[in-house]
JSON list of N, CA, C and O in Angstrom, two decimals:
[
{"chain": "A", "resi": 1, "resn": "UNK", "atom": "N", "xyz": [-118.08, -58.89, 77.28]},
{"chain": "A", "resi": 1, "resn": "UNK", "atom": "CA", "xyz": [-117.98, -59.30, 78.68]},
{"chain": "A", "resi": 1, "resn": "UNK", "atom": "C", "xyz": [-116.52, -59.59, 79.02]},
{"chain": "A", "resi": 1, "resn": "UNK", "atom": "O", "xyz": [-115.85, -60.35, 78.33]},
{"chain": "A", "resi": 2, "resn": "UNK", "atom": "N", "xyz": [-116.04, -58.98, 80.06]},
{"chain": "A", "resi": 2, "resn": "UNK", "atom": "CA", "xyz": [-114.65, -59.17, 80.46]},
{"chain": "A", "resi": 2, "resn": "UNK", "atom": "C", "xyz": [-114.58, -60.14, 81.63]},
{"chain": "A", "resi": 2, "resn": "UNK", "atom": "O", "xyz": [-115.24, -59.94, 82.65]},
{"chain": "A", "resi": 3, "resn": "UNK", "atom": "N", "xyz": [-113.80, -61.19, 81.45]},
{"chain": "A", "resi": 3, "resn": "UNK", "atom": "CA", "xyz": [-113.60, -62.15, 82.54]},
{"chain": "A", "resi": 3, "resn": "UNK", "atom": "C", "xyz": [-112.41, -61.71, 83.37]},
{"chain": "A", "resi": 3, "resn": "UNK", "atom": "O", "xyz": [-111.33, -61.49, 82.83]},
{"chain": "A", "resi": 4, "resn": "UNK", "atom": "N", "xyz": [-112.60, -61.60, 84.66]},
{"chain": "A", "resi": 4, "resn": "UNK", "atom": "CA", "xyz": [-111.51, -61.23, 85.55]},
{"chain": "A", "resi": 4, "resn": "UNK", "atom": "C", "xyz": [-111.02, -62.50, 86.23]},
{"chain": "A", "resi": 4, "resn": "UNK", "atom": "O", "xyz": [-111.41, -62.82, 87.35]},
{"chain": "A", "resi": 5, "resn": "UNK", "atom": "N", "xyz": [-110.15, -63.22, 85.52]},
{"chain": "A", "resi": 5, "resn": "UNK", "atom": "CA", "xyz": [-109.68, -64.51, 86.00]},
{"chain": "A", "resi": 5, "resn": "UNK", "atom": "C", "xyz": [-108.89, -64.38, 87.30]},
{"chain": "A", "resi": 5, "resn": "UNK", "atom": "O", "xyz": [-109.06, -65.18, 88.21]},
{"chain": "A", "resi": 6, "resn": "UNK", "atom": "N", "xyz": [-108.05, -63.37, 87.38]},
{"chain": "A", "resi": 6, "resn": "UNK", "atom": "CA", "xyz": [-107.20, -63.20, 88.57]},
{"chain": "A", "resi": 6, "resn": "UNK", "atom": "C", "xyz": [-108.06, -63.02, 89.82]},
{"chain": "A", "resi": 6, "resn": "UNK", "atom": "O", "xyz": [-107.80, -63.65, 90.85]},
{"chain": "A", "resi": 7, "resn": "UNK", "atom": "N", "xyz": [-109.08, -62.20, 89.72]},
{"chain": "A", "resi": 7, "resn": "UNK", "atom": "CA", "xyz": [-109.95, -61.95, 90.87]},
{"chain": "A", "resi": 7, "resn": "UNK", "atom": "C", "xyz": [-110.70, -63.23, 91.28]},
{"chain": "A", "resi": 7, "resn": "UNK", "atom": "O", "xyz": [-110.83, -63.52, 92.47]},
{"chain": "A", "resi": 8, "resn": "UNK", "atom": "N", "xyz": [-111.17, -63.99, 90.31]},
{"chain": "A", "resi": 8, "resn": "UNK", "atom": "CA", "xyz": [-111.89, -65.22, 90.61]},
{"chain": "A", "resi": 8, "resn": "UNK", "atom": "C", "xyz": [-110.98, -66.25, 91.28]},
{"chain": "A", "resi": 8, "resn": "UNK", "atom": "O", "xyz": [-111.36, -66.88, 92.27]},
{"chain": "A", "resi": 9, "resn": "UNK", "atom": "N", "xyz": [-109.75, -66.39, 90.78]},
{"chain": "A", "resi": 9, "resn": "UNK", "atom": "CA", "xyz": [-108.80, -67.34, 91.35]},
{"chain": "A", "resi": 9, "resn": "UNK", "atom": "C", "xyz": [-108.39, -66.90, 92.76]},
{"chain": "A", "resi": 9, "resn": "UNK", "atom": "O", "xyz": [-108.29, -67.71, 93.68]},
{"chain": "A", "resi": 10, "resn": "UNK", "atom": "N", "xyz": [-108.15, -65.59, 92.95]},
{"chain": "A", "resi": 10, "resn": "UNK", "atom": "CA", "xyz": [-107.78, -65.09, 94.28]},
{"chain": "A", "resi": 10, "resn": "UNK", "atom": "C", "xyz": [-108.90, -65.30, 95.29]},
{"chain": "A", "resi": 10, "resn": "UNK", "atom": "O", "xyz": [-108.64, -65.58, 96.46]},
{"chain": "A", "resi": 11, "resn": "UNK", "atom": "N", "xyz": [-110.15, -65.19, 94.84]},
{"chain": "A", "resi": 11, "resn": "UNK", "atom": "CA", "xyz": [-111.30, -65.43, 95.72]},
{"chain": "A", "resi": 11, "resn": "UNK", "atom": "C", "xyz": [-111.31, -66.90, 96.17]},
{"chain": "A", "resi": 11, "resn": "UNK", "atom": "O", "xyz": [-111.50, -67.19, 97.36]},
{"chain": "A", "resi": 12, "resn": "UNK", "atom": "N", "xyz": [-111.09, -67.81, 95.26]},
{"chain": "A", "resi": 12, "resn": "UNK", "atom": "CA", "xyz": [-111.05, -69.24, 95.60]},
{"chain": "A", "resi": 12, "resn": "UNK", "atom": "C", "xyz": [-109.86, -69.52, 96.53]},
{"chain": "A", "resi": 12, "resn": "UNK", "atom": "O", "xyz": [-109.99, -70.24, 97.52]},
{"chain": "A", "resi": 13, "resn": "UNK", "atom": "N", "xyz": [-108.72, -68.92, 96.22]},
{"chain": "A", "resi": 13, "resn": "UNK", "atom": "CA", "xyz": [-107.52, -69.11, 97.04]},
{"chain": "A", "resi": 13, "resn": "UNK", "atom": "C", "xyz": [-107.74, -68.62, 98.47]},
{"chain": "A", "resi": 13, "resn": "UNK", "atom": "O", "xyz": [-107.38, -69.29, 99.43]},
{"chain": "A", "resi": 14, "resn": "UNK", "atom": "N", "xyz": [-108.38, -67.45, 98.60]},
{"chain": "A", "resi": 14, "resn": "UNK", "atom": "CA", "xyz": [-108.67, -66.90, 99.92]},
{"chain": "A", "resi": 14, "resn": "UNK", "atom": "C", "xyz": [-109.58, -67.84, 100.71]},
{"chain": "A", "resi": 14, "resn": "UNK", "atom": "O", "xyz": [-109.31, -68.14, 101.88]},
{"chain": "A", "resi": 15, "resn": "UNK", "atom": "N", "xyz": [-110.66, -68.30, 100.07]},
{"chain": "A", "resi": 15, "resn": "UNK", "atom": "CA", "xyz": [-111.60, -69.19, 100.77]},
{"chain": "A", "resi": 15, "resn": "UNK", "atom": "C", "xyz": [-110.93, -70.50, 101.15]},
{"chain": "A", "resi": 15, "resn": "UNK", "atom": "O", "xyz": [-111.26, -71.08, 102.19]},
{"chain": "A", "resi": 16, "resn": "UNK", "atom": "N", "xyz": [-109.99, -70.97, 100.35]},
{"chain": "A", "resi": 16, "resn": "UNK", "atom": "CA", "xyz": [-109.24, -72.19, 100.68]},
{"chain": "A", "resi": 16, "resn": "UNK", "atom": "C", "xyz": [-108.35, -71.94, 101.91]},
{"chain": "A", "resi": 16, "resn": "UNK", "atom": "O", "xyz": [-108.30, -72.77, 102.82]},
{"chain": "A", "resi": 17, "resn": "UNK", "atom": "N", "xyz": [-107.69, -70.79, 101.95]},
{"chain": "A", "resi": 17, "resn": "UNK", "atom": "CA", "xyz": [-106.78, -70.48, 103.04]},
{"chain": "A", "resi": 17, "resn": "UNK", "atom": "C", "xyz": [-107.50, -70.29, 104.37]},
{"chain": "A", "resi": 17, "resn": "UNK", "atom": "O", "xyz": [-106.97, -70.65, 105.41]},
{"chain": "A", "resi": 18, "resn": "UNK", "atom": "N", "xyz": [-108.68, -69.70, 104.36]},
{"chain": "A", "resi": 18, "resn": "UNK", "atom": "CA", "xyz": [-109.39, -69.47, 105.62]},
{"chain": "A", "resi": 18, "resn": "UNK", "atom": "C", "xyz": [-110.24, -70.66, 106.03]},
{"chain": "A", "resi": 18, "resn": "UNK", "atom": "O", "xyz": [-110.86, -70.64, 107.09]},
{"chain": "A", "resi": 19, "resn": "UNK", "atom": "N", "xyz": [-110.28, -71.69, 105.21]},
{"chain": "A", "resi": 19, "resn": "UNK", "atom": "CA", "xyz": [-110.96, -72.92, 105.59]},
{"chain": "A", "resi": 19, "resn": "UNK", "atom": "C", "xyz": [-112.42, -73.02, 105.19]},
{"chain": "A", "resi": 19, "resn": "UNK", "atom": "O", "xyz": [-113.12, -73.92, 105.64]},
{"chain": "A", "resi": 20, "resn": "UNK", "atom": "N", "xyz": [-112.88, -72.10, 104.34]},
{"chain": "A", "resi": 20, "resn": "UNK", "atom": "CA", "xyz": [-114.27, -72.19, 103.88]},
{"chain": "A", "resi": 20, "resn": "UNK", "atom": "C", "xyz": [-114.44, -73.27, 102.81]},
{"chain": "A", "resi": 20, "resn": "UNK", "atom": "O", "xyz": [-115.55, -73.75, 102.60]},
{"chain": "A", "resi": 21, "resn": "UNK", "atom": "N", "xyz": [-113.34, -73.63, 102.15]},
{"chain": "A", "resi": 21, "resn": "UNK", "atom": "CA", "xyz": [-113.34, -74.70, 101.15]},
{"chain": "A", "resi": 21, "resn": "UNK", "atom": "C", "xyz": [-112.24, -75.68, 101.49]},
{"chain": "A", "resi": 21, "resn": "UNK", "atom": "O", "xyz": [-111.19, -75.28, 102.00]},
{"chain": "A", "resi": 22, "resn": "UNK", "atom": "N", "xyz": [-112.45, -76.95, 101.18]},
{"chain": "A", "resi": 22, "resn": "UNK", "atom": "CA", "xyz": [-111.33, -77.87, 101.27]},
{"chain": "A", "resi": 22, "resn": "UNK", "atom": "C", "xyz": [-110.65, -77.92, 99.90]},
{"chain": "A", "resi": 22, "resn": "UNK", "atom": "O", "xyz": [-111.13, -77.34, 98.92]},
{"chain": "A", "resi": 23, "resn": "UNK", "atom": "N", "xyz": [-109.53, -78.61, 99.82]},
{"chain": "A", "resi": 23, "resn": "UNK", "atom": "CA", "xyz": [-108.71, -78.64, 98.60]},
{"chain": "A", "resi": 23, "resn": "UNK", "atom": "C", "xyz": [-109.51, -79.10, 97.39]},
{"chain": "A", "resi": 23, "resn": "UNK", "atom": "O", "xyz": [-109.45, -78.49, 96.32]},
{"chain": "A", "resi": 24, "resn": "UNK", "atom": "N", "xyz": [-110.27, -80.16, 97.54]},
{"chain": "A", "resi": 24, "resn": "UNK", "atom": "CA", "xyz": [-110.99, -80.75, 96.41]},
{"chain": "A", "resi": 24, "resn": "UNK", "atom": "C", "xyz": [-112.14, -79.86, 95.94]},
{"chain": "A", "resi": 24, "resn": "UNK", "atom": "O", "xyz": [-112.41, -79.77, 94.74]},
{"chain": "A", "resi": 25, "resn": "UNK", "atom": "N", "xyz": [-112.82, -79.20, 96.87]},
{"chain": "A", "resi": 25, "resn": "UNK", "atom": "CA", "xyz": [-113.89, -78.27, 96.49]},
{"chain": "A", "resi": 25, "resn": "UNK", "atom": "C", "xyz": [-113.30, -77.07, 95.74]},
{"chain": "A", "resi": 25, "resn": "UNK", "atom": "O", "xyz": [-113.86, -76.61, 94.74]},
{"chain": "A", "resi": 26, "resn": "UNK", "atom": "N", "xyz": [-112.17, -76.57, 96.23]},
{"chain": "A", "resi": 26, "resn": "UNK", "atom": "CA", "xyz": [-111.52, -75.43, 95.58]},
{"chain": "A", "resi": 26, "resn": "UNK", "atom": "C", "xyz": [-111.06, -75.82, 94.18]},
{"chain": "A", "resi": 26, "resn": "UNK", "atom": "O", "xyz": [-111.24, -75.05, 93.23]},
{"chain": "A", "resi": 27, "resn": "UNK", "atom": "N", "xyz": [-110.50, -77.00, 94.05]},
{"chain": "A", "resi": 27, "resn": "UNK", "atom": "CA", "xyz": [-110.04, -77.46, 92.74]},
{"chain": "A", "resi": 27, "resn": "UNK", "atom": "C", "xyz": [-111.21, -77.60, 91.77]},
{"chain": "A", "resi": 27, "resn": "UNK", "atom": "O", "xyz": [-111.11, -77.22, 90.61]},
{"chain": "A", "resi": 28, "resn": "UNK", "atom": "N", "xyz": [-112.32, -78.11, 92.27]},
{"chain": "A", "resi": 28, "resn": "UNK", "atom": "CA", "xyz": [-113.51, -78.29, 91.43]},
{"chain": "A", "resi": 28, "resn": "UNK", "atom": "C", "xyz": [-114.05, -76.93, 90.96]},
{"chain": "A", "resi": 28, "resn": "UNK", "atom": "O", "xyz": [-114.45, -76.79, 89.81]},
{"chain": "A", "resi": 29, "resn": "UNK", "atom": "N", "xyz": [-114.04, -75.93, 91.84]},
{"chain": "A", "resi": 29, "resn": "UNK", "atom": "CA", "xyz": [-114.53, -74.60, 91.47]},
{"chain": "A", "resi": 29, "resn": "UNK", "atom": "C", "xyz": [-113.58, -73.89, 90.52]},
{"chain": "A", "resi": 29, "resn": "UNK", "atom": "O", "xyz": [-114.00, -73.12, 89.66]},
{"chain": "A", "resi": 30, "resn": "UNK", "atom": "N", "xyz": [-112.28, -74.13, 90.67]},
{"chain": "A", "resi": 30, "resn": "UNK", "atom": "CA", "xyz": [-111.29, -73.44, 89.84]},
{"chain": "A", "resi": 30, "resn": "UNK", "atom": "C", "xyz": [-111.11, -74.08, 88.46]},
{"chain": "A", "resi": 30, "resn": "UNK", "atom": "O", "xyz": [-110.64, -73.41, 87.54]},
{"chain": "A", "resi": 31, "resn": "UNK", "atom": "N", "xyz": [-111.50, -75.33, 88.32]},
{"chain": "A", "resi": 31, "resn": "UNK", "atom": "CA", "xyz": [-111.27, -76.05, 87.06]},
{"chain": "A", "resi": 31, "resn": "UNK", "atom": "C", "xyz": [-111.80, -75.33, 85.83]},
{"chain": "A", "resi": 31, "resn": "UNK", "atom": "O", "xyz": [-111.07, -75.17, 84.85]},
{"chain": "A", "resi": 32, "resn": "UNK", "atom": "N", "xyz": [-113.08, -74.89, 85.81]},
{"chain": "A", "resi": 32, "resn": "UNK", "atom": "CA", "xyz": [-113.57, -74.20, 84.60]},
{"chain": "A", "resi": 32, "resn": "UNK", "atom": "C", "xyz": [-112.84, -72.88, 84.32]},
{"chain": "A", "resi": 32, "resn": "UNK", "atom": "O", "xyz": [-112.64, -72.52, 83.16]},
{"chain": "A", "resi": 33, "resn": "UNK", "atom": "N", "xyz": [-112.43, -72.19, 85.36]},
{"chain": "A", "resi": 33, "resn": "UNK", "atom": "CA", "xyz": [-111.71, -70.93, 85.20]},
{"chain": "A", "resi": 33, "resn": "UNK", "atom": "C", "xyz": [-110.34, -71.19, 84.59]},
{"chain": "A", "resi": 33, "resn": "UNK", "atom": "O", "xyz": [-109.91, -70.52, 83.65]},
{"chain": "A", "resi": 34, "resn": "UNK", "atom": "N", "xyz": [-109.65, -72.21, 85.11]},
{"chain": "A", "resi": 34, "resn": "UNK", "atom": "CA", "xyz": [-108.32, -72.56, 84.61]},
{"chain": "A", "resi": 34, "resn": "UNK", "atom": "C", "xyz": [-108.41, -73.02, 83.16]},
{"chain": "A", "resi": 34, "resn": "UNK", "atom": "O", "xyz": [-107.56, -72.66, 82.34]},
{"chain": "A", "resi": 35, "resn": "UNK", "atom": "N", "xyz": [-109.42, -73.79, 82.83]},
{"chain": "A", "resi": 35, "resn": "UNK", "atom": "CA", "xyz": [-109.62, -74.24, 81.46]},
{"chain": "A", "resi": 35, "resn": "UNK", "atom": "C", "xyz": [-109.76, -73.04, 80.52]},
{"chain": "A", "resi": 35, "resn": "UNK", "atom": "O", "xyz": [-109.12, -72.99, 79.46]},
{"chain": "A", "resi": 36, "resn": "UNK", "atom": "N", "xyz": [-110.58, -72.09, 80.91]},
{"chain": "A", "resi": 36, "resn": "UNK", "atom": "CA", "xyz": [-110.78, -70.88, 80.09]},
{"chain": "A", "resi": 36, "resn": "UNK", "atom": "C", "xyz": [-109.48, -70.07, 79.97]},
{"chain": "A", "resi": 36, "resn": "UNK", "atom": "O", "xyz": [-109.16, -69.55, 78.90]},
{"chain": "A", "resi": 37, "resn": "UNK", "atom": "N", "xyz": [-108.73, -69.98, 81.07]},
{"chain": "A", "resi": 37, "resn": "UNK", "atom": "CA", "xyz": [-107.45, -69.27, 81.04]},
{"chain": "A", "resi": 37, "resn": "UNK", "atom": "C", "xyz": [-106.48, -69.93, 80.08]},
{"chain": "A", "resi": 37, "resn": "UNK", "atom": "O", "xyz": [-105.75, -69.25, 79.33]},
{"chain": "A", "resi": 38, "resn": "UNK", "atom": "N", "xyz": [-106.45, -71.27, 80.07]},
{"chain": "A", "resi": 38, "resn": "UNK", "atom": "CA", "xyz": [-105.54, -71.99, 79.19]},
{"chain": "A", "resi": 38, "resn": "UNK", "atom": "C", "xyz": [-105.93, -71.83, 77.73]},
{"chain": "A", "resi": 38, "resn": "UNK", "atom": "O", "xyz": [-105.05, -71.69, 76.86]},
{"chain": "A", "resi": 39, "resn": "UNK", "atom": "N", "xyz": [-107.22, -71.82, 77.44]},
{"chain": "A", "resi": 39, "resn": "UNK", "atom": "CA", "xyz": [-107.68, -71.61, 76.06]},
{"chain": "A", "resi": 39, "resn": "UNK", "atom": "C", "xyz": [-107.25, -70.22, 75.58]},
{"chain": "A", "resi": 39, "resn": "UNK", "atom": "O", "xyz": [-106.71, -70.06, 74.49]},
{"chain": "A", "resi": 40, "resn": "UNK", "atom": "N", "xyz": [-107.51, -69.22, 76.42]},
{"chain": "A", "resi": 40, "resn": "UNK", "atom": "CA", "xyz": [-107.15, -67.84, 76.08]},
{"chain": "A", "resi": 40, "resn": "UNK", "atom": "C", "xyz": [-105.63, -67.69, 75.93]},
{"chain": "A", "resi": 40, "resn": "UNK", "atom": "O", "xyz": [-105.14, -67.03, 75.02]},
{"chain": "A", "resi": 41, "resn": "UNK", "atom": "N", "xyz": [-104.87, -68.34, 76.83]},
{"chain": "A", "resi": 41, "resn": "UNK", "atom": "CA", "xyz": [-103.42, -68.28, 76.78]},
{"chain": "A", "resi": 41, "resn": "UNK", "atom": "C", "xyz": [-102.85, -68.90, 75.51]},
{"chain": "A", "resi": 41, "resn": "UNK", "atom": "O", "xyz": [-101.90, -68.37, 74.92]},
{"chain": "A", "resi": 42, "resn": "UNK", "atom": "N", "xyz": [-103.43, -70.01, 75.07]},
{"chain": "A", "resi": 42, "resn": "UNK", "atom": "CA", "xyz": [-102.98, -70.65, 73.83]},
{"chain": "A", "resi": 42, "resn": "UNK", "atom": "C", "xyz": [-103.21, -69.74, 72.63]},
{"chain": "A", "resi": 42, "resn": "UNK", "atom": "O", "xyz": [-102.36, -69.63, 71.75]},
{"chain": "A", "resi": 43, "resn": "UNK", "atom": "N", "xyz": [-104.37, -69.08, 72.61]},
{"chain": "A", "resi": 43, "resn": "UNK", "atom": "CA", "xyz": [-104.66, -68.15, 71.52]},
{"chain": "A", "resi": 43, "resn": "UNK", "atom": "C", "xyz": [-103.65, -67.01, 71.48]},
{"chain": "A", "resi": 43, "resn": "UNK", "atom": "O", "xyz": [-103.15, -66.64, 70.41]},
{"chain": "A", "resi": 44, "resn": "UNK", "atom": "N", "xyz": [-103.36, -66.44, 72.63]},
{"chain": "A", "resi": 44, "resn": "UNK", "atom": "CA", "xyz": [-102.43, -65.31, 72.70]},
{"chain": "A", "resi": 44, "resn": "UNK", "atom": "C", "xyz": [-101.02, -65.76, 72.31]},
{"chain": "A", "resi": 44, "resn": "UNK", "atom": "O", "xyz": [-100.32, -65.08, 71.55]},
{"chain": "A", "resi": 45, "resn": "UNK", "atom": "N", "xyz": [-100.59, -66.92, 72.81]},
{"chain": "A", "resi": 45, "resn": "UNK", "atom": "CA", "xyz": [-99.26, -67.43, 72.48]},
{"chain": "A", "resi": 45, "resn": "UNK", "atom": "C", "xyz": [-99.13, -67.70, 70.99]},
{"chain": "A", "resi": 45, "resn": "UNK", "atom": "O", "xyz": [-98.10, -67.38, 70.37]},
{"chain": "A", "resi": 46, "resn": "UNK", "atom": "N", "xyz": [-100.16, -68.27, 70.39]},
{"chain": "A", "resi": 46, "resn": "UNK", "atom": "CA", "xyz": [-100.13, -68.55, 68.96]},
{"chain": "A", "resi": 46, "resn": "UNK", "atom": "C", "xyz": [-100.05, -67.25, 68.16]},
{"chain": "A", "resi": 46, "resn": "UNK", "atom": "O", "xyz": [-99.31, -67.16, 67.18]},
{"chain": "A", "resi": 47, "resn": "UNK", "atom": "N", "xyz": [-100.78, -66.25, 68.61]},
{"chain": "A", "resi": 47, "resn": "UNK", "atom": "CA", "xyz": [-100.78, -64.96, 67.93]},
{"chain": "A", "resi": 47, "resn": "UNK", "atom": "C", "xyz": [-99.39, -64.34, 67.88]},
{"chain": "A", "resi": 47, "resn": "UNK", "atom": "O", "xyz": [-99.00, -63.73, 66.90]},
{"chain": "A", "resi": 48, "resn": "UNK", "atom": "N", "xyz": [-98.63, -64.51, 68.96]},
{"chain": "A", "resi": 48, "resn": "UNK", "atom": "CA", "xyz": [-97.30, -63.91, 69.05]},
{"chain": "A", "resi": 48, "resn": "UNK", "atom": "C", "xyz": [-96.17, -64.90, 68.79]},
{"chain": "A", "resi": 48, "resn": "UNK", "atom": "O", "xyz": [-95.01, -64.57, 69.01]},
{"chain": "A", "resi": 49, "resn": "UNK", "atom": "N", "xyz": [-96.51, -66.12, 68.36]},
{"chain": "A", "resi": 49, "resn": "UNK", "atom": "CA", "xyz": [-95.49, -67.11, 68.00]},
{"chain": "A", "resi": 49, "resn": "UNK", "atom": "C", "xyz": [-94.67, -67.60, 69.18]},
{"chain": "A", "resi": 49, "resn": "UNK", "atom": "O", "xyz": [-93.48, -67.86, 69.04]},
{"chain": "A", "resi": 50, "resn": "UNK", "atom": "N", "xyz": [-95.29, -67.72, 70.31]},
{"chain": "A", "resi": 50, "resn": "UNK", "atom": "CA", "xyz": [-94.60, -68.17, 71.52]},
{"chain": "A", "resi": 50, "resn": "UNK", "atom": "C", "xyz": [-95.13, -69.52, 71.98]},
{"chain": "A", "resi": 50, "resn": "UNK", "atom": "O", "xyz": [-96.23, -69.92, 71.63]},
{"chain": "A", "resi": 51, "resn": "UNK", "atom": "N", "xyz": [-94.34, -70.21, 72.79]},
{"chain": "A", "resi": 51, "resn": "UNK", "atom": "CA", "xyz": [-94.77, -71.47, 73.38]},
{"chain": "A", "resi": 51, "resn": "UNK", "atom": "C", "xyz": [-95.59, -71.16, 74.62]},
{"chain": "A", "resi": 51, "resn": "UNK", "atom": "O", "xyz": [-95.24, -70.27, 75.40]},
{"chain": "A", "resi": 52, "resn": "UNK", "atom": "N", "xyz": [-96.67, -71.90, 74.81]},
{"chain": "A", "resi": 52, "resn": "UNK", "atom": "CA", "xyz": [-97.55, -71.66, 75.95]},
{"chain": "A", "resi": 52, "resn": "UNK", "atom": "C", "xyz": [-97.35, -72.74, 77.00]},
{"chain": "A", "resi": 52, "resn": "UNK", "atom": "O", "xyz": [-97.40, -73.93, 76.70]},
{"chain": "A", "resi": 53, "resn": "UNK", "atom": "N", "xyz": [-97.14, -72.32, 78.25]},
{"chain": "A", "resi": 53, "resn": "UNK", "atom": "CA", "xyz": [-97.07, -73.24, 79.37]},
{"chain": "A", "resi": 53, "resn": "UNK", "atom": "C", "xyz": [-98.39, -73.15, 80.13]},
{"chain": "A", "resi": 53, "resn": "UNK", "atom": "O", "xyz": [-98.70, -72.10, 80.70]},
{"chain": "A", "resi": 54, "resn": "UNK", "atom": "N", "xyz": [-99.18, -74.23, 80.14]},
{"chain": "A", "resi": 54, "resn": "UNK", "atom": "CA", "xyz": [-100.52, -74.16, 80.75]},
{"chain": "A", "resi": 54, "resn": "UNK", "atom": "C", "xyz": [-100.49, -73.86, 82.25]},
{"chain": "A", "resi": 54, "resn": "UNK", "atom": "O", "xyz": [-99.56, -74.20, 82.96]},
{"chain": "A", "resi": 55, "resn": "UNK", "atom": "N", "xyz": [-101.56, -73.20, 82.69]},
{"chain": "A", "resi": 55, "resn": "UNK", "atom": "CA", "xyz": [-101.75, -72.93, 84.10]},
{"chain": "A", "resi": 55, "resn": "UNK", "atom": "C", "xyz": [-102.22, -74.20, 84.81]},
{"chain": "A", "resi": 55, "resn": "UNK", "atom": "O", "xyz": [-102.97, -74.98, 84.22]},
{"chain": "A", "resi": 56, "resn": "UNK", "atom": "N", "xyz": [-101.80, -74.39, 86.03]},
{"chain": "A", "resi": 56, "resn": "UNK", "atom": "CA", "xyz": [-102.25, -75.54, 86.83]},
{"chain": "A", "resi": 56, "resn": "UNK", "atom": "C", "xyz": [-102.85, -75.03, 88.14]},
{"chain": "A", "resi": 56, "resn": "UNK", "atom": "O", "xyz": [-102.55, -73.91, 88.58]},
{"chain": "A", "resi": 57, "resn": "UNK", "atom": "N", "xyz": [-103.66, -75.86, 88.75]},
{"chain": "A", "resi": 57, "resn": "UNK", "atom": "CA", "xyz": [-104.27, -75.48, 90.02]},
{"chain": "A", "resi": 57, "resn": "UNK", "atom": "C", "xyz": [-103.19, -75.23, 91.07]},
{"chain": "A", "resi": 57, "resn": "UNK", "atom": "O", "xyz": [-103.22, -74.22, 91.77]},
{"chain": "A", "resi": 58, "resn": "UNK", "atom": "N", "xyz": [-102.24, -76.15, 91.17]},
{"chain": "A", "resi": 58, "resn": "UNK", "atom": "CA", "xyz": [-101.19, -76.03, 92.18]},
{"chain": "A", "resi": 58, "resn": "UNK", "atom": "C", "xyz": [-100.36, -74.75, 91.95]},
{"chain": "A", "resi": 58, "resn": "UNK", "atom": "O", "xyz": [-100.03, -74.05, 92.91]},
{"chain": "A", "resi": 59, "resn": "UNK", "atom": "N", "xyz": [-100.08, -74.45, 90.72]},
{"chain": "A", "resi": 59, "resn": "UNK", "atom": "CA", "xyz": [-99.31, -73.25, 90.40]},
{"chain": "A", "resi": 59, "resn": "UNK", "atom": "C", "xyz": [-100.04, -71.97, 90.76]},
{"chain": "A", "resi": 59, "resn": "UNK", "atom": "O", "xyz": [-99.44, -71.01, 91.24]},
{"chain": "A", "resi": 60, "resn": "UNK", "atom": "N", "xyz": [-101.34, -71.95, 90.53]},
{"chain": "A", "resi": 60, "resn": "UNK", "atom": "CA", "xyz": [-102.13, -70.76, 90.82]},
{"chain": "A", "resi": 60, "resn": "UNK", "atom": "C", "xyz": [-102.41, -70.58, 92.31]},
{"chain": "A", "resi": 60, "resn": "UNK", "atom": "O", "xyz": [-102.65, -69.46, 92.76]},
{"chain": "A", "resi": 61, "resn": "UNK", "atom": "N", "xyz": [-102.39, -71.65, 93.07]},
{"chain": "A", "resi": 61, "resn": "UNK", "atom": "CA", "xyz": [-102.68, -71.55, 94.50]},
{"chain": "A", "resi": 61, "resn": "UNK", "atom": "C", "xyz": [-101.44, -71.22, 95.34]},
{"chain": "A", "resi": 61, "resn": "UNK", "atom": "O", "xyz": [-101.54, -71.02, 96.53]},
{"chain": "A", "resi": 62, "resn": "UNK", "atom": "N", "xyz": [-100.29, -71.10, 94.70]},
{"chain": "A", "resi": 62, "resn": "UNK", "atom": "CA", "xyz": [-99.07, -70.74, 95.44]},
{"chain": "A", "resi": 62, "resn": "UNK", "atom": "C", "xyz": [-99.07, -69.29, 95.82]},
{"chain": "A", "resi": 62, "resn": "UNK", "atom": "O", "xyz": [-99.67, -68.46, 95.28]}
]
């Protein structure tokens, strides 16, 4: 199963921008996705010997 994190985050961002979600609802919906992205990012960074900078809600909504 392939997770399309970018598409899911963009969908939340769009709904936030058009007013279908408020900030706190959007953050609540994005939290599990961001957590999964950070877990996957840590694994990839460790594999390649790099430092991982975690994703944040504010950073992804820019």
